Amino acid sequence: MTDDLDIRSARSLSLDERANLFNAAYEGYLVPFHLDTQQLQSMDEAFDLDLGASRVAFRDGEPIGLGNLGVRGEDAWIGGVGVVPAARRKGIGEALMRELHEQARGRGVRRVWLEVIVENTGAFALYEKLCYRTVRDVEVWALPLSVSERSQAEDASAEDAHARIRELRPGREPWQRADETLTHYADALGLVTGAGAAVYRLSGGNVQLIQLAGEVEPVLRALRVLGPVSVLNVPEDDPSAPALRSLGATVVVRQHEMLLELEH
């Protein structure tokens, strides 16, 4: 049912058209999701999405699906694959994924990463069919505002806080919070204590926590005074998880982080 598909570079659409397709392709998704053009452009930049490698599926001249590919050296990341509701369950998602793999292979990529929501069993089965394996489970956390907190954390530059994090962190950061992502955030801020550090951003009264390591509870207490805190894809066995839980944070989404090792 994919013989009549025309799969092209994402550059074949304008930014507005890509945003509209993204929103249509994620209609009815497990987690409500909507992007405007500014958010999509920011995502392109922060996550190193390669528009030449990313794909759009057309049928009868109309875009009906998309697949985003981020590329960093020998690593790539699936930054969203979606199909409009009327065209789902017809093999288009699989066709897009296979095209992304070919684009990655042609760019010298050896490892392709993605995350899939635990409850999204259909997508998980597709990724297993395509030979992805689960590396670890990761969690999206939300920590509510608390203006009464007290902490010994001190402001620092993002560079100084990040240097401290590199000394303290226990393992690899997921794509959306990786060091390469951090380099794109000119507005990043830092907090440090004697035994911990965090790098974060402020947006609309909310705190986007990018990286943290070490003794994190004092840092989290200081951050939540600034606004509600969110942090993407914390490994479930990360030392920060118990601190988040003890402060009343909740897990919003659980995901499998998966890896495909490409053959060349």
mmCIF file of C-alpha atoms in Angstrom:
data_model
loop_
_atom_site.group_PDB
_atom_site.id
_atom_site.type_symbol
_atom_site.label_atom_id
_atom_site.label_comp_id
_atom_site.label_asym_id
_atom_site.label_seq_id
_atom_site.Cartn_x
_atom_site.Cartn_y
_atom_site.Cartn_z
ATOM 1 C CA MET A 1 0.000 0.000 0.000
ATOM 2 C CA THR A 2 3.045 2.254 -0.273
ATOM 3 C CA ASP A 3 3.716 1.834 -4.008
ATOM 4 C CA ASP A 4 2.137 5.193 -4.805
ATOM 5 C CA LEU A 5 4.092 7.073 -2.156
ATOM 6 C CA ASP A 6 6.427 9.870 -3.139
ATOM 7 C CA ILE A 7 8.998 10.364 -0.389
ATOM 8 C CA ARG A 8 11.009 13.572 -0.602
ATOM 9 C CA SER A 9 13.376 15.698 1.453
ATOM 10 C CA ALA A 10 11.797 17.822 4.165
ATOM 11 C CA ARG A 11 13.228 20.795 2.295
ATOM 12 C CA SER A 12 10.360 20.341 -0.151
ATOM 13 C CA LEU A 13 8.063 22.030 2.394
ATOM 14 C CA SER A 14 8.205 25.506 3.900
ATOM 15 C CA LEU A 15 8.550 25.914 7.657
ATOM 16 C CA ASP A 16 4.824 26.710 7.906
ATOM 17 C CA GLU A 17 3.924 23.647 5.865
ATOM 18 C CA ARG A 18 6.158 21.429 7.990
ATOM 19 C CA ALA A 19 4.577 22.731 11.208
ATOM 20 C CA ASN A 20 1.080 22.103 9.838
ATOM 21 C CA LEU A 21 2.026 18.588 8.763
ATOM 22 C CA PHE A 22 3.687 17.880 12.103
ATOM 23 C CA ASN A 23 0.529 18.846 13.970
ATOM 24 C CA ALA A 24 -1.717 16.857 11.625
ATOM 25 C CA ALA A 25 0.540 13.805 11.882
ATOM 26 C CA TYR A 26 0.439 13.925 15.695
ATOM 27 C CA GLU A 27 -3.333 14.392 15.933
ATOM 28 C CA GLY A 28 -4.713 11.987 18.552
ATOM 29 C CA TYR A 29 -1.238 11.137 19.860
ATOM 30 C CA LEU A 30 -0.888 9.617 23.324
ATOM 31 C CA VAL A 31 0.499 12.904 24.636
ATOM 32 C CA PRO A 32 -1.121 16.124 23.307
ATOM 33 C CA PHE A 33 1.399 17.798 21.037
ATOM 34 C CA HIS A 34 1.290 21.004 18.999
ATOM 35 C CA LEU A 35 4.085 23.065 17.461
ATOM 36 C CA ASP A 36 4.106 26.528 15.954
ATOM 37 C CA THR A 37 6.707 27.571 13.397
ATOM 38 C CA GLN A 38 8.977 29.204 15.979
ATOM 39 C CA GLN A 39 8.996 26.073 18.140
ATOM 40 C CA LEU A 40 9.706 23.887 15.126
ATOM 41 C CA GLN A 41 12.595 26.095 14.039
ATOM 42 C CA SER A 42 14.000 25.989 17.577
ATOM 43 C CA MET A 43 13.725 22.202 17.563
ATOM 44 C CA ASP A 44 15.506 22.015 14.198
ATOM 45 C CA GLU A 45 18.411 24.009 15.609
ATOM 46 C CA ALA A 46 18.657 22.559 19.117
ATOM 47 C CA PHE A 47 18.428 18.913 18.051
ATOM 48 C CA ASP A 48 20.465 19.251 14.836
ATOM 49 C CA LEU A 49 17.639 18.068 12.592
ATOM 50 C CA ASP A 50 18.994 17.625 9.075
ATOM 51 C CA LEU A 51 16.275 18.821 6.690
ATOM 52 C CA GLY A 52 18.086 17.274 3.751
ATOM 53 C CA ALA A 53 17.963 13.879 5.451
ATOM 54 C CA SER A 54 14.505 14.257 7.034
ATOM 55 C CA ARG A 55 11.692 12.923 4.867
ATOM 56 C CA VAL A 56 8.121 13.812 3.898
ATOM 57 C CA ALA A 57 5.705 11.297 2.366
ATOM 58 C CA PHE A 58 3.348 12.550 -0.362
ATOM 59 C CA ARG A 59 0.361 10.869 -1.952
ATOM 60 C CA ASP A 60 -1.372 12.484 -4.916
ATOM 61 C CA GLY A 61 0.700 15.602 -4.285
ATOM 62 C CA GLU A 62 -0.446 15.985 -0.672
ATOM 63 C CA PRO A 63 1.908 15.562 2.321
ATOM 64 C CA ILE A 64 0.630 12.780 4.576
ATOM 65 C CA GLY A 65 3.581 11.826 6.764
ATOM 66 C CA LEU A 66 6.968 12.933 8.018
ATOM 67 C CA GLY A 67 10.131 11.642 9.583
ATOM 68 C CA ASN A 68 12.712 13.904 11.243
ATOM 69 C CA LEU A 69 16.370 12.912 11.489
ATOM 70 C CA GLY A 70 18.969 14.598 13.660
ATOM 71 C CA VAL A 71 22.599 13.934 12.774
ATOM 72 C CA ARG A 72 25.705 14.377 14.937
ATOM 73 C CA GLY A 73 28.743 12.647 13.497
ATOM 74 C CA GLU A 74 28.259 8.883 13.633
ATOM 75 C CA ASP A 75 25.064 9.213 15.691
ATOM 76 C CA ALA A 76 21.563 10.075 14.526
ATOM 77 C CA TRP A 77 18.222 10.528 16.274
ATOM 78 C CA ILE A 78 14.666 10.023 15.104
ATOM 79 C CA GLY A 79 13.060 13.331 16.030
ATOM 80 C CA GLY A 80 9.499 12.288 15.333
ATOM 81 C CA VAL A 81 7.742 10.095 12.775
ATOM 82 C CA GLY A 82 4.052 10.651 12.167
ATOM 83 C CA VAL A 83 1.278 10.042 9.646
ATOM 84 C CA VAL A 84 -2.005 11.924 9.250
ATOM 85 C CA PRO A 85 -4.972 9.979 10.683
ATOM 86 C CA ALA A 86 -6.596 9.051 7.352
ATOM 87 C CA ALA A 87 -3.369 7.407 6.112
ATOM 88 C CA ARG A 88 -2.352 5.440 9.226
ATOM 89 C CA ARG A 89 -1.877 1.662 9.463
ATOM 90 C CA LYS A 90 -0.909 1.419 5.813
ATOM 91 C CA GLY A 91 2.859 0.981 6.143
ATOM 92 C CA ILE A 92 3.768 4.628 5.660
ATOM 93 C CA GLY A 93 5.528 4.955 9.020
ATOM 94 C CA GLU A 94 7.696 1.943 8.211
ATOM 95 C CA ALA A 95 8.480 3.322 4.742
ATOM 96 C CA LEU A 96 9.551 6.629 6.288
ATOM 97 C CA MET A 97 11.739 4.884 8.855
ATOM 98 C CA ARG A 98 13.499 2.848 6.181
ATOM 99 C CA GLU A 99 14.122 6.008 4.167
ATOM 100 C CA LEU A 100 15.584 7.712 7.237
ATOM 101 C CA HIS A 101 17.912 4.760 7.764
ATOM 102 C CA GLU A 102 19.155 5.073 4.186
ATOM 103 C CA GLN A 103 19.731 8.801 4.629
ATOM 104 C CA ALA A 104 21.633 8.132 7.859
ATOM 105 C CA ARG A 105 23.730 5.408 6.262
ATOM 106 C CA GLY A 106 24.647 7.718 3.402
ATOM 107 C CA ARG A 107 25.914 10.283 5.925
ATOM 108 C CA GLY A 108 28.225 7.826 7.679
ATOM 109 C CA VAL A 109 25.953 7.299 10.684
ATOM 110 C CA ARG A 110 26.543 4.109 12.635
ATOM 111 C CA ARG A 111 23.993 4.461 15.464
ATOM 112 C CA VAL A 112 20.383 5.644 15.273
ATOM 113 C CA TRP A 113 18.612 6.525 18.532
ATOM 114 C CA LEU A 114 14.966 7.126 19.340
ATOM 115 C CA GLU A 115 12.514 7.231 22.233
ATOM 116 C CA VAL A 116 9.044 5.715 22.193
ATOM 117 C CA ILE A 117 6.326 6.134 24.825
ATOM 118 C CA VAL A 118 5.873 2.885 26.755
ATOM 119 C CA GLU A 119 2.154 2.739 25.971
ATOM 120 C CA ASN A 120 2.777 3.187 22.223
ATOM 121 C CA THR A 121 2.930 -0.553 21.638
ATOM 122 C CA GLY A 122 2.346 -0.337 17.889
ATOM 123 C CA ALA A 123 5.338 1.920 17.316
ATOM 124 C CA PHE A 124 7.446 -0.180 19.691
ATOM 125 C CA ALA A 125 6.616 -3.324 17.681
ATOM 126 C CA LEU A 126 7.614 -1.539 14.455
ATOM 127 C CA TYR A 127 10.942 -0.468 15.898
ATOM 128 C CA GLU A 128 11.672 -3.992 17.089
ATOM 129 C CA LYS A 129 10.809 -5.253 13.585
ATOM 130 C CA LEU A 130 13.372 -2.776 12.243
ATOM 131 C CA CYS A 131 15.987 -4.291 14.635
ATOM 132 C CA TYR A 132 16.061 -1.570 17.288
ATOM 133 C CA ARG A 133 16.806 -2.747 20.812
ATOM 134 C CA THR A 134 15.855 -1.121 24.095
ATOM 135 C CA VAL A 135 18.875 0.413 25.823
ATOM 136 C CA ARG A 136 17.144 1.831 28.892
ATOM 137 C CA ASP A 137 13.901 3.407 30.063
ATOM 138 C CA VAL A 138 13.735 7.161 30.578
ATOM 139 C CA GLU A 139 11.170 9.397 32.294
ATOM 140 C CA VAL A 140 9.843 12.911 31.819
ATOM 141 C CA TRP A 141 9.467 14.583 35.238
ATOM 142 C CA ALA A 142 7.455 17.598 36.408
ATOM 143 C CA LEU A 143 8.271 19.374 39.691
ATOM 144 C CA PRO A 144 5.729 21.948 40.893
ATOM 145 C CA LEU A 145 6.521 25.504 41.941
ATOM 146 C CA SER A 146 7.306 26.112 45.625
ATOM 147 C CA VAL A 147 8.145 29.672 46.686
ATOM 148 C CA SER A 148 8.960 28.642 50.270
ATOM 149 C CA GLU A 149 12.053 26.547 49.479
ATOM 150 C CA ARG A 150 15.476 27.392 50.898
ATOM 151 C CA SER A 151 18.724 26.241 49.309
ATOM 152 C CA GLN A 152 22.450 26.878 49.420
ATOM 153 C CA ALA A 153 22.715 26.691 45.613
ATOM 154 C CA GLU A 154 24.438 29.640 43.970
ATOM 155 C CA ASP A 155 24.084 31.169 40.530
ATOM 156 C CA ALA A 156 26.864 30.348 38.077
ATOM 157 C CA SER A 157 27.499 30.655 34.375
ATOM 158 C CA ALA A 158 26.176 27.828 32.266
ATOM 159 C CA GLU A 159 29.769 27.043 31.269
ATOM 160 C CA ASP A 160 30.966 26.684 34.875
ATOM 161 C CA ALA A 161 27.933 24.615 35.879
ATOM 162 C CA HIS A 162 28.350 22.391 32.840
ATOM 163 C CA ALA A 163 32.019 21.805 33.615
ATOM 164 C CA ARG A 164 30.984 20.639 37.079
ATOM 165 C CA ILE A 165 28.292 18.379 35.610
ATOM 166 C CA ARG A 166 30.810 16.714 33.293
ATOM 167 C CA GLU A 167 32.873 15.808 36.355
ATOM 168 C CA LEU A 168 29.907 14.416 38.291
ATOM 169 C CA ARG A 169 27.419 12.829 35.902
ATOM 170 C CA PRO A 170 27.130 9.056 35.949
ATOM 171 C CA GLY A 171 26.475 8.374 32.256
ATOM 172 C CA ARG A 172 25.427 9.434 28.781
ATOM 173 C CA GLU A 173 22.842 12.189 28.377
ATOM 174 C CA PRO A 174 19.856 11.534 26.064
ATOM 175 C CA TRP A 175 19.834 13.383 22.719
ATOM 176 C CA GLN A 176 17.534 16.228 23.761
ATOM 177 C CA ARG A 177 19.727 17.075 26.777
ATOM 178 C CA ALA A 178 23.119 16.163 25.332
ATOM 179 C CA ASP A 179 26.130 18.480 25.353
ATOM 180 C CA GLU A 180 25.599 19.173 21.646
ATOM 181 C CA THR A 181 22.066 20.382 22.412
ATOM 182 C CA LEU A 182 23.323 22.614 25.179
ATOM 183 C CA THR A 183 25.669 24.453 22.810
ATOM 184 C CA HIS A 184 22.607 25.794 20.957
ATOM 185 C CA TYR A 185 21.127 27.493 24.053
ATOM 186 C CA ALA A 186 22.620 30.955 24.369
ATOM 187 C CA ASP A 187 20.163 31.694 27.193
ATOM 188 C CA ALA A 188 21.249 28.774 29.401
ATOM 189 C CA LEU A 189 21.857 29.497 33.087
ATOM 190 C CA GLY A 190 23.688 27.624 35.827
ATOM 191 C CA LEU A 191 23.376 26.713 39.507
ATOM 192 C CA VAL A 192 26.046 25.074 41.646
ATOM 193 C CA THR A 193 26.525 23.754 45.165
ATOM 194 C CA GLY A 194 29.555 22.193 46.753
ATOM 195 C CA ALA A 195 28.506 18.782 45.440
ATOM 196 C CA GLY A 196 26.057 19.367 42.598
ATOM 197 C CA ALA A 197 25.210 21.491 39.577
ATOM 198 C CA ALA A 198 22.477 22.163 37.022
ATOM 199 C CA VAL A 199 22.085 23.932 33.696
ATOM 200 C CA TYR A 200 18.625 25.241 32.877
ATOM 201 C CA ARG A 201 16.563 27.724 30.874
ATOM 202 C CA LEU A 202 13.704 30.016 31.857
ATOM 203 C CA SER A 203 10.754 30.411 29.511
ATOM 204 C CA GLY A 204 7.394 31.964 30.303
ATOM 205 C CA GLY A 205 7.794 31.441 34.040
ATOM 206 C CA ASN A 206 8.747 27.770 33.609
ATOM 207 C CA VAL A 207 12.091 26.096 34.219
ATOM 208 C CA GLN A 208 13.456 23.768 31.538
ATOM 209 C CA LEU A 209 16.101 21.680 33.276
ATOM 210 C CA ILE A 210 18.666 20.533 30.737
ATOM 211 C CA GLN A 211 21.368 18.803 32.767
ATOM 212 C CA LEU A 212 22.046 18.107 36.428
ATOM 213 C CA ALA A 213 24.439 15.916 38.374
ATOM 214 C CA GLY A 214 25.874 15.276 41.818
ATOM 215 C CA GLU A 215 23.906 16.040 44.967
ATOM 216 C CA VAL A 216 20.873 17.433 43.183
ATOM 217 C CA GLU A 217 18.266 18.030 45.917
ATOM 218 C CA PRO A 218 19.575 21.505 46.911
ATOM 219 C CA VAL A 219 19.720 22.468 43.229
ATOM 220 C CA LEU A 220 16.163 21.263 42.625
ATOM 221 C CA ARG A 221 14.931 23.207 45.643
ATOM 222 C CA ALA A 222 16.487 26.385 44.252
ATOM 223 C CA LEU A 223 15.080 25.800 40.762
ATOM 224 C CA ARG A 224 11.489 25.223 41.840
ATOM 225 C CA VAL A 225 11.390 28.682 43.423
ATOM 226 C CA LEU A 226 11.802 30.103 39.914
ATOM 227 C CA GLY A 227 8.809 28.232 38.499
ATOM 228 C CA PRO A 228 7.497 24.760 37.704
ATOM 229 C CA VAL A 229 10.386 22.533 36.619
ATOM 230 C CA SER A 230 10.337 20.025 33.769
ATOM 231 C CA VAL A 231 13.116 17.680 32.720
ATOM 232 C CA LEU A 232 13.127 15.342 29.732
ATOM 233 C CA ASN A 233 14.160 11.704 29.634
ATOM 234 C CA VAL A 234 15.856 11.092 32.953
ATOM 235 C CA PRO A 235 17.081 7.464 33.043
ATOM 236 C CA GLU A 236 14.924 5.559 35.504
ATOM 237 C CA ASP A 237 17.997 4.521 37.526
ATOM 238 C CA ASP A 238 19.537 8.023 37.517
ATOM 239 C CA PRO A 239 20.569 9.254 40.996
ATOM 240 C CA SER A 240 18.386 12.345 40.529
ATOM 241 C CA ALA A 241 15.151 10.313 40.352
ATOM 242 C CA PRO A 242 14.866 9.678 44.126
ATOM 243 C CA ALA A 243 15.488 13.380 44.827
ATOM 244 C CA LEU A 244 12.793 14.398 42.355
ATOM 245 C CA ARG A 245 10.369 11.944 43.896
ATOM 246 C CA SER A 246 11.105 13.080 47.459
ATOM 247 C CA LEU A 247 10.309 16.680 46.498
ATOM 248 C CA GLY A 248 6.912 15.715 45.092
ATOM 249 C CA ALA A 249 7.786 15.551 41.396
ATOM 250 C CA THR A 250 5.737 13.260 39.198
ATOM 251 C CA VAL A 251 6.538 11.197 36.133
ATOM 252 C CA VAL A 252 4.528 12.550 33.204
ATOM 253 C CA VAL A 253 5.734 10.137 30.514
ATOM 254 C CA ARG A 254 7.800 6.953 30.465
ATOM 255 C CA GLN A 255 9.701 6.030 27.330
ATOM 256 C CA HIS A 256 11.939 3.306 25.980
ATOM 257 C CA GLU A 257 15.214 4.641 24.607
ATOM 258 C CA MET A 258 16.109 2.423 21.656
ATOM 259 C CA LEU A 259 19.144 1.968 19.431
ATOM 260 C CA LEU A 260 19.711 0.648 15.929
ATOM 261 C CA GLU A 261 23.287 -0.150 14.926
ATOM 262 C CA LEU A 262 23.432 0.380 11.184
ATOM 263 C CA GLU A 263 25.204 -2.032 8.900
ATOM 264 C CA HIS A 264 27.398 -0.482 6.183
#
